[in-house]
Each structure stands twice: as C-alpha cells, then as structure tokens.
XYZ file of C-alpha atoms in Angstrom:
172
model
C 184.683 157.832 135.165
C 185.134 159.097 131.610
C 188.659 159.143 130.179
C 190.218 162.034 128.316
C 189.845 161.586 124.572
C 192.168 162.604 121.772
C 194.042 165.814 122.469
C 192.988 168.427 119.898
C 194.893 171.449 121.095
C 197.335 172.283 123.868
C 198.900 175.699 124.131
C 200.585 177.715 126.825
C 201.758 181.223 127.514
C 203.960 182.885 130.083
C 205.901 180.394 132.194
C 203.772 177.582 130.755
C 206.242 176.838 127.959
C 205.527 174.276 125.249
C 207.610 171.763 127.208
C 205.521 172.425 130.338
C 202.301 171.971 128.344
C 203.508 168.721 126.732
C 204.743 167.158 129.960
C 201.965 168.237 132.359
C 198.753 167.014 130.744
C 195.488 166.945 132.712
C 195.125 163.949 134.994
C 192.387 161.400 134.309
C 190.718 161.957 137.694
C 191.957 165.484 138.362
C 190.377 168.853 138.879
C 189.965 169.410 135.132
C 187.751 166.330 134.799
C 185.802 167.398 137.894
C 185.373 170.911 136.460
C 183.875 169.431 133.279
C 181.593 167.039 135.148
C 180.323 169.714 137.522
C 180.477 172.448 134.869
C 182.084 174.802 137.331
C 185.624 176.017 138.033
C 187.805 173.935 140.338
C 190.905 175.330 141.976
C 193.589 174.735 144.557
C 195.522 177.567 146.129
C 196.347 176.286 149.635
C 200.178 175.947 149.617
C 200.501 172.808 151.771
C 197.706 170.965 149.983
C 199.053 172.075 146.588
C 202.544 170.781 147.452
C 201.041 167.445 148.545
C 198.759 166.952 145.505
C 201.027 168.429 142.829
C 204.619 167.808 144.005
C 206.113 168.023 140.494
C 204.341 171.316 139.756
C 205.311 172.636 143.179
C 208.980 171.749 142.548
C 208.777 173.757 139.303
C 207.500 176.766 141.254
C 203.749 176.535 140.595
C 201.813 177.590 143.702
C 198.141 177.688 142.618
C 195.983 176.144 139.919
C 192.467 176.580 138.542
C 190.616 174.523 135.923
C 187.788 176.200 134.018
C 185.601 173.809 131.963
C 185.272 174.216 128.199
C 182.162 172.525 126.818
C 182.774 172.333 123.079
C 179.951 170.102 121.878
C 178.726 166.543 122.193
C 182.104 164.988 121.393
C 184.645 167.583 122.545
C 185.452 169.116 125.883
C 188.437 170.684 127.520
C 189.770 172.917 130.216
C 191.321 176.316 130.517
C 194.089 175.673 133.046
C 195.469 178.632 134.962
C 198.714 178.176 136.897
C 200.223 180.771 139.228
C 203.865 180.836 140.195
C 203.218 183.580 142.770
C 203.597 182.735 146.444
C 200.498 183.215 148.567
C 198.189 183.455 145.527
C 194.513 183.036 146.450
C 191.742 182.884 143.864
C 188.988 185.442 144.350
C 185.467 184.761 143.117
C 185.710 187.749 140.781
C 188.776 186.221 139.087
C 187.060 182.865 138.699
C 183.941 184.533 137.235
C 186.118 186.489 134.800
C 187.964 183.315 133.764
C 184.634 181.486 133.280
C 183.318 184.337 131.119
C 186.526 184.255 129.058
C 186.146 180.465 128.734
C 182.631 180.901 127.257
C 184.126 183.193 124.583
C 186.881 180.647 123.936
C 184.263 177.908 123.541
C 182.598 179.811 120.697
C 185.916 180.359 118.917
C 186.979 176.712 119.312
C 183.532 175.409 118.285
C 183.671 177.554 115.137
C 187.167 176.249 114.396
C 186.020 172.629 114.810
C 182.958 173.213 112.592
C 185.095 174.881 109.915
C 187.684 172.084 110.081
C 184.946 169.459 109.769
C 183.313 171.278 106.829
C 186.694 171.634 105.115
C 187.437 167.928 105.576
C 184.002 166.969 104.219
C 184.383 169.358 101.290
C 187.795 167.912 100.441
C 186.470 164.360 100.517
C 183.463 165.335 98.389
C 185.757 166.957 95.839
C 187.972 163.851 95.735
C 184.930 161.575 95.352
C 183.640 163.754 92.527
C 186.984 163.293 90.816
C 186.750 159.546 91.322
C 183.242 159.522 89.830
C 184.528 161.448 86.823
C 187.337 158.922 86.474
C 184.885 156.017 86.585
C 182.782 157.657 83.878
C 185.815 158.137 81.665
C 186.792 154.472 82.105
C 183.371 153.321 80.931
C 183.559 155.355 77.737
C 186.091 155.360 74.902
C 189.270 156.733 76.405
C 192.800 157.753 75.710
C 195.048 155.854 78.177
C 197.493 158.703 78.959
C 194.562 160.991 79.860
C 193.030 158.336 82.109
C 196.382 157.730 83.834
C 196.744 161.476 84.493
C 193.274 161.505 86.053
C 194.113 158.432 88.154
C 197.331 160.046 89.388
C 195.594 163.341 90.162
C 192.786 161.564 92.019
C 195.256 159.451 93.989
C 197.181 162.608 94.888
C 194.035 164.228 96.288
C 192.650 161.145 98.037
C 195.950 160.186 99.644
C 196.950 163.772 100.464
C 200.310 162.885 98.955
C 203.035 165.233 97.785
C 203.633 163.235 94.655
C 201.979 160.371 92.780
C 203.630 158.812 89.736
C 202.205 156.084 87.535
C 204.526 154.097 85.320
C 203.415 152.078 82.305
C 205.427 149.060 81.336
C 205.191 147.187 78.064
C 205.017 143.405 78.337
C-alpha cells in the first residue's frame, strides 16, 4: 500500500477550522487512499458505522464524510474531504457527482499552481547560476576586489535565499 507523501496544501472552511485540518490528517489506509486508488468517491454516512470507524470525529460532532480523489500528476495526488456535522446526513449520487466535477476543476487549478511554482523555482535557480557564472568569469579576468566581493555577496544572497549576506575582509 502506498504511503501519503509530503503534504503540499491543507485548508478548511466552515467548521473545519485550521486546528481541525492540522489534527485530522488523512489516514494511511483510509477512505481517501481508497478513493485515489479506485479513482472514485468514497463515503461513509451510516451513523453507527461512522461512530465506530471515526470515534474522534464523531465526538467532535462530525456525522458523515466523503473523500473525492484529486489526481494532480505523476507525483502528486490528494483528496477533497467533505465532512458533515448534520445528523441523519445521507450522500446522494447527485451530490457526489457534483463534488467529483468540482474536484476536476480543482485539479486543473492545483496543477497550474504546481507547474507555475516549479517554473518559478527553476527560473530562480537559473538566474542564480547565471550570476555565479558571471562571478567566475570576473574572477578569471583582471578584477577589482571590492567589486568581486559585492558580486559574491549578492550571489550568496540569491543562492541561499538569505535576508542578509555580509563579507568582511581582514588584513593579515
């Protein structure tokens, strides 16, 4: 069974506060994983079974749960988790279809975000490497030490994503 990878994003709305989201992550062998593997929504809305399988959620007032798979690419996947605090909530096929359609739209948005983030990261590294190449060229030609040190500090600032880089020169 495949394990969950690095968490990229977790957000909640309504009664799913940030604390709820942080403390109630998807289970390794839960309905979310099954939804991804089967590429179809998984849900539980039978009160007795829900109380038995999710006692902590039930104690918090959650009465029904659905997991809609998010297929985000070859190395990213996720779930849209829907929790209901309403008593006697039953999922209808129309609701599950609507949630799945919404999930497909979310997939496109998240995939575009991940592509943009990746392109931005690559662009930043390319820019920093270009600066390093320029620095290497200046070291191999006649140079003025204070100018080279400024370039080294600037390049270190960009490569290390630091807030401040200071170089000190000491005389022997």
